[in-house]
mmCIF file of C-alpha atoms in Angstrom:
data_model
loop_
_atom_site.group_PDB
_atom_site.id
_atom_site.type_symbol
_atom_site.label_atom_id
_atom_site.label_comp_id
_atom_site.label_asym_id
_atom_site.label_seq_id
_atom_site.Cartn_x
_atom_site.Cartn_y
_atom_site.Cartn_z
ATOM 1 C CA MET U 185 -38.262 -39.625 16.393
ATOM 2 C CA THR U 186 -36.392 -37.156 18.458
ATOM 3 C CA GLU U 187 -35.342 -33.941 17.172
ATOM 4 C CA CYS U 188 -31.651 -33.044 17.717
ATOM 5 C CA ARG U 189 -30.750 -29.459 18.178
ATOM 6 C CA PHE U 190 -27.150 -27.838 18.077
ATOM 7 C CA ILE U 191 -26.595 -25.953 21.099
ATOM 8 C CA ILE U 192 -23.862 -23.708 20.842
ATOM 9 C CA THR U 193 -22.232 -23.033 24.141
ATOM 10 C CA PRO U 194 -20.373 -19.865 25.464
ATOM 11 C CA ARG U 195 -17.027 -22.026 25.443
ATOM 12 C CA TYR U 196 -17.527 -23.182 21.617
ATOM 13 C CA ASP U 197 -18.554 -19.448 20.902
ATOM 14 C CA ARG U 198 -15.567 -18.094 22.272
ATOM 15 C CA SER U 199 -13.025 -20.796 20.542
ATOM 16 C CA VAL U 200 -14.675 -19.851 17.288
ATOM 17 C CA THR U 201 -13.998 -16.127 17.658
ATOM 18 C CA HIS U 202 -10.704 -16.761 19.059
ATOM 19 C CA HIS U 203 -9.519 -18.665 16.036
ATOM 20 C CA ALA U 204 -10.891 -16.336 13.810
ATOM 21 C CA ALA U 205 -9.232 -13.305 15.443
ATOM 22 C CA ASN U 206 -5.574 -15.517 15.263
ATOM 23 C CA LYS U 207 -6.337 -16.017 11.713
ATOM 24 C CA ALA U 208 -6.819 -12.399 11.100
ATOM 25 C CA ALA U 209 -3.767 -11.268 13.061
ATOM 26 C CA ARG U 210 -1.630 -13.930 11.172
ATOM 27 C CA ARG U 211 -2.780 -12.577 7.882
ATOM 28 C CA ILE U 212 -2.020 -9.023 9.006
ATOM 29 C CA GLY U 213 1.529 -10.055 10.057
ATOM 30 C CA ARG U 214 2.203 -12.051 7.047
ATOM 31 C CA SER U 215 1.288 -8.892 4.836
ATOM 32 C CA LEU U 216 3.221 -6.580 6.866
ATOM 33 C CA ALA U 217 6.207 -8.982 6.757
ATOM 34 C CA LEU U 218 6.319 -8.663 3.149
ATOM 35 C CA VAL U 219 5.371 -5.143 2.621
ATOM 36 C CA LEU U 220 7.157 -3.283 5.350
ATOM 37 C CA PRO U 221 10.883 -4.154 4.168
ATOM 38 C CA VAL U 222 9.948 -3.013 0.606
ATOM 39 C CA VAL U 223 8.727 0.117 2.054
ATOM 40 C CA LEU U 224 11.690 0.721 4.203
ATOM 41 C CA VAL U 225 14.315 -0.050 1.551
ATOM 42 C CA MET U 226 12.367 2.188 -0.770
ATOM 43 C CA SER U 227 12.116 5.142 1.556
ATOM 44 C CA GLY U 228 16.101 4.769 2.425
ATOM 45 C CA THR U 229 16.841 4.701 -1.189
ATOM 46 C CA LEU U 230 14.850 7.764 -1.843
ATOM 47 C CA ALA U 231 16.376 9.663 1.204
ATOM 48 C CA VAL U 232 19.844 8.800 -0.215
ATOM 49 C CA ALA U 233 19.043 9.723 -3.687
ATOM 50 C CA ARG U 234 18.313 13.324 -2.533
ATOM 51 C CA VAL U 235 21.520 14.062 -0.731
ATOM 52 C CA PRO U 236 24.201 15.519 -2.657
ATOM 53 C CA TRP U 237 26.780 13.179 -1.457
ATOM 54 C CA ALA U 238 29.914 14.115 -3.691
ATOM 55 C CA ALA U 239 30.846 17.299 -5.362
ATOM 56 C CA ASP U 240 32.073 17.819 -8.972
ATOM 57 C CA PRO U 241 35.901 16.931 -8.982
ATOM 58 C CA SER U 242 36.680 20.091 -10.487
ATOM 59 C CA GLU U 243 34.868 22.214 -7.871
ATOM 60 C CA SER U 244 36.501 20.358 -5.046
ATOM 61 C CA GLN U 245 39.879 20.798 -6.718
ATOM 62 C CA LEU U 246 39.128 24.617 -6.995
ATOM 63 C CA LEU U 247 38.152 24.935 -3.252
ATOM 64 C CA THR U 248 41.512 23.223 -2.208
ATOM 65 C CA ALA U 249 43.718 25.277 -4.284
ATOM 66 C CA SER U 250 41.821 28.482 -2.940
ATOM 67 C CA ALA U 251 41.991 26.952 0.660
ATOM 68 C CA GLU U 252 45.811 26.428 0.140
ATOM 69 C CA LYS U 253 46.379 29.950 -1.404
ATOM 70 C CA SER U 254 44.441 31.621 1.505
ATOM 71 C CA SER U 255 46.299 29.619 4.184
ATOM 72 C CA THR U 256 49.706 30.885 2.734
ATOM 73 C CA ARG U 257 48.832 34.900 2.576
ATOM 74 C CA GLN U 258 48.680 36.818 5.659
ATOM 75 C CA GLY U 259 45.522 38.550 6.245
ATOM 76 C CA ALA U 260 43.750 36.639 3.321
ATOM 77 C CA PRO U 261 40.044 36.100 3.447
ATOM 78 C CA ALA U 262 38.745 32.867 5.221
ATOM 79 C CA ALA U 263 37.802 29.680 3.626
ATOM 80 C CA PRO U 264 34.233 29.676 2.610
ATOM 81 C CA GLU U 265 33.591 26.458 5.185
ATOM 82 C CA ASP U 266 35.113 28.572 7.908
ATOM 83 C CA VAL U 267 32.748 31.608 7.052
ATOM 84 C CA LEU U 268 29.893 29.144 6.930
ATOM 85 C CA GLN U 269 30.724 27.501 10.407
ATOM 86 C CA GLU U 270 31.037 30.911 11.962
ATOM 87 C CA ARG U 271 27.821 32.091 10.595
ATOM 88 C CA LEU U 272 25.732 28.804 11.612
ATOM 89 C CA ILE U 273 27.141 29.049 15.239
ATOM 90 C CA THR U 274 26.143 32.879 15.490
ATOM 91 C CA GLU U 275 22.893 31.984 14.373
ATOM 92 C CA LEU U 276 22.518 28.777 16.811
ATOM 93 C CA GLN U 277 23.584 30.964 19.637
ATOM 94 C CA ALA U 278 20.970 33.677 18.679
ATOM 95 C CA LYS U 279 18.042 31.329 17.991
ATOM 96 C CA ASP U 280 18.461 27.493 18.403
ATOM 97 C CA PRO U 281 20.419 24.482 17.011
ATOM 98 C CA GLY U 282 17.272 23.461 14.860
ATOM 99 C CA VAL U 283 17.520 26.682 12.761
ATOM 100 C CA ALA U 284 21.195 26.446 12.365
ATOM 101 C CA LEU U 285 20.854 22.851 11.303
ATOM 102 C CA THR U 286 18.187 23.785 8.891
ATOM 103 C CA SER U 287 20.550 26.344 7.401
ATOM 104 C CA LEU U 288 23.390 24.165 6.980
ATOM 105 C CA GLN U 289 21.201 21.544 5.257
ATOM 106 C CA ARG U 290 20.081 24.254 2.958
ATOM 107 C CA GLU U 291 23.606 25.431 2.289
ATOM 108 C CA MET U 292 24.925 22.031 1.558
ATOM 109 C CA GLN U 293 22.196 21.533 -1.254
ATOM 110 C CA ARG U 294 22.890 25.056 -2.439
ATOM 111 C CA ARG U 295 26.621 24.732 -2.720
ATOM 112 C CA PRO U 296 27.562 21.095 -3.048
ATOM 113 C CA SER U 297 31.297 21.920 -3.338
ATOM 114 C CA LEU U 298 31.154 22.448 0.566
ATOM 115 C CA ALA U 299 29.776 18.821 1.381
ATOM 116 C CA GLU U 300 33.171 17.485 2.304
ATOM 117 C CA HIS U 301 33.067 20.130 5.251
ATOM 118 C CA CYS U 302 29.738 19.250 6.209
ATOM 119 C CA THR U 303 30.415 16.860 9.023
ATOM 120 C CA SER U 304 33.179 19.034 10.802
ATOM 121 C CA ILE U 305 30.885 22.161 10.489
ATOM 122 C CA ALA U 306 27.719 19.799 12.172
ATOM 123 C CA LYS U 307 30.186 18.565 14.914
ATOM 124 C CA ALA U 308 31.031 22.219 15.856
ATOM 125 C CA LEU U 309 27.585 23.047 15.928
ATOM 126 C CA GLY U 310 26.877 20.106 18.337
ATOM 127 C CA ARG U 311 29.591 21.313 20.452
ATOM 128 C CA ALA U 312 28.246 24.971 20.345
ATOM 129 C CA ALA U 313 24.943 23.541 21.347
ATOM 130 C CA VAL U 314 26.103 21.740 24.499
ATOM 131 C CA LYS U 315 28.097 25.201 25.471
ATOM 132 C CA LYS U 316 24.828 27.151 24.894
ATOM 133 C CA TYR U 317 22.367 24.933 27.018
ATOM 134 C CA GLY U 318 25.080 23.489 29.388
ATOM 135 C CA ALA U 319 23.667 19.992 29.053
ATOM 136 C CA VAL U 320 24.280 17.349 26.654
ATOM 137 C CA HIS U 321 20.672 16.027 26.708
ATOM 138 C CA ARG U 322 19.166 19.324 26.125
ATOM 139 C CA ALA U 323 21.525 20.013 22.930
ATOM 140 C CA GLN U 324 20.867 16.343 21.925
ATOM 141 C CA GLY U 325 17.166 16.937 21.579
ATOM 142 C CA PHE U 326 17.841 19.237 18.477
ATOM 143 C CA SER U 327 19.643 16.339 16.819
ATOM 144 C CA ARG U 328 18.633 15.159 13.173
ATOM 145 C CA PRO U 329 20.074 13.274 10.513
ATOM 146 C CA VAL U 330 22.129 16.253 8.883
ATOM 147 C CA CYS U 331 25.482 15.412 7.467
ATOM 148 C CA ASP U 332 25.099 11.729 8.591
ATOM 149 C CA THR U 333 24.125 12.545 12.503
ATOM 150 C CA SER U 334 27.452 14.657 13.007
ATOM 151 C CA PHE U 335 25.595 16.924 14.865
ATOM 152 C CA ALA U 336 25.193 14.201 17.483
ATOM 153 C CA THR U 337 28.621 13.196 17.275
ATOM 154 C CA GLY U 338 29.804 16.703 18.200
ATOM 155 C CA VAL U 339 27.103 16.692 21.248
ATOM 156 C CA ALA U 340 28.618 13.155 22.381
ATOM 157 C CA GLN U 341 32.082 14.652 22.190
ATOM 158 C CA MET U 342 31.210 17.326 25.113
ATOM 159 C CA ARG U 343 30.341 14.630 27.662
#
């Protein structure tokens, strides 16, 4: 009787290893395909839940009423949103747009009644950043998702 030996050639060995690697890659891909959308949806939901989107209706009406009164009188104090915008533009010019955007975000959390003015303030900060740096691409580097990316919109308006 002759003895039969199984000889594993390098070619056979390579195909087994390649098959195992493909199997592992498919398993990882399937896991990511199932888990990644869930993680993205949950992180987006949590991010949206933490933003003070709407002010209390009574606060909004009070702000509107006070803004109308101040516009009719001569020498009346400026509206709160105008004061905030001027302060943030001054801060942007003294430091950098990142500091001003952080201050804007904090102010929106502290005073939700000003939330309706957030986009216009952020756009004004974007335009002021372009004026400060003299280049859109330098100002765009400070962009972040404060007030629904209005800063980036303000920067883009200066092109």
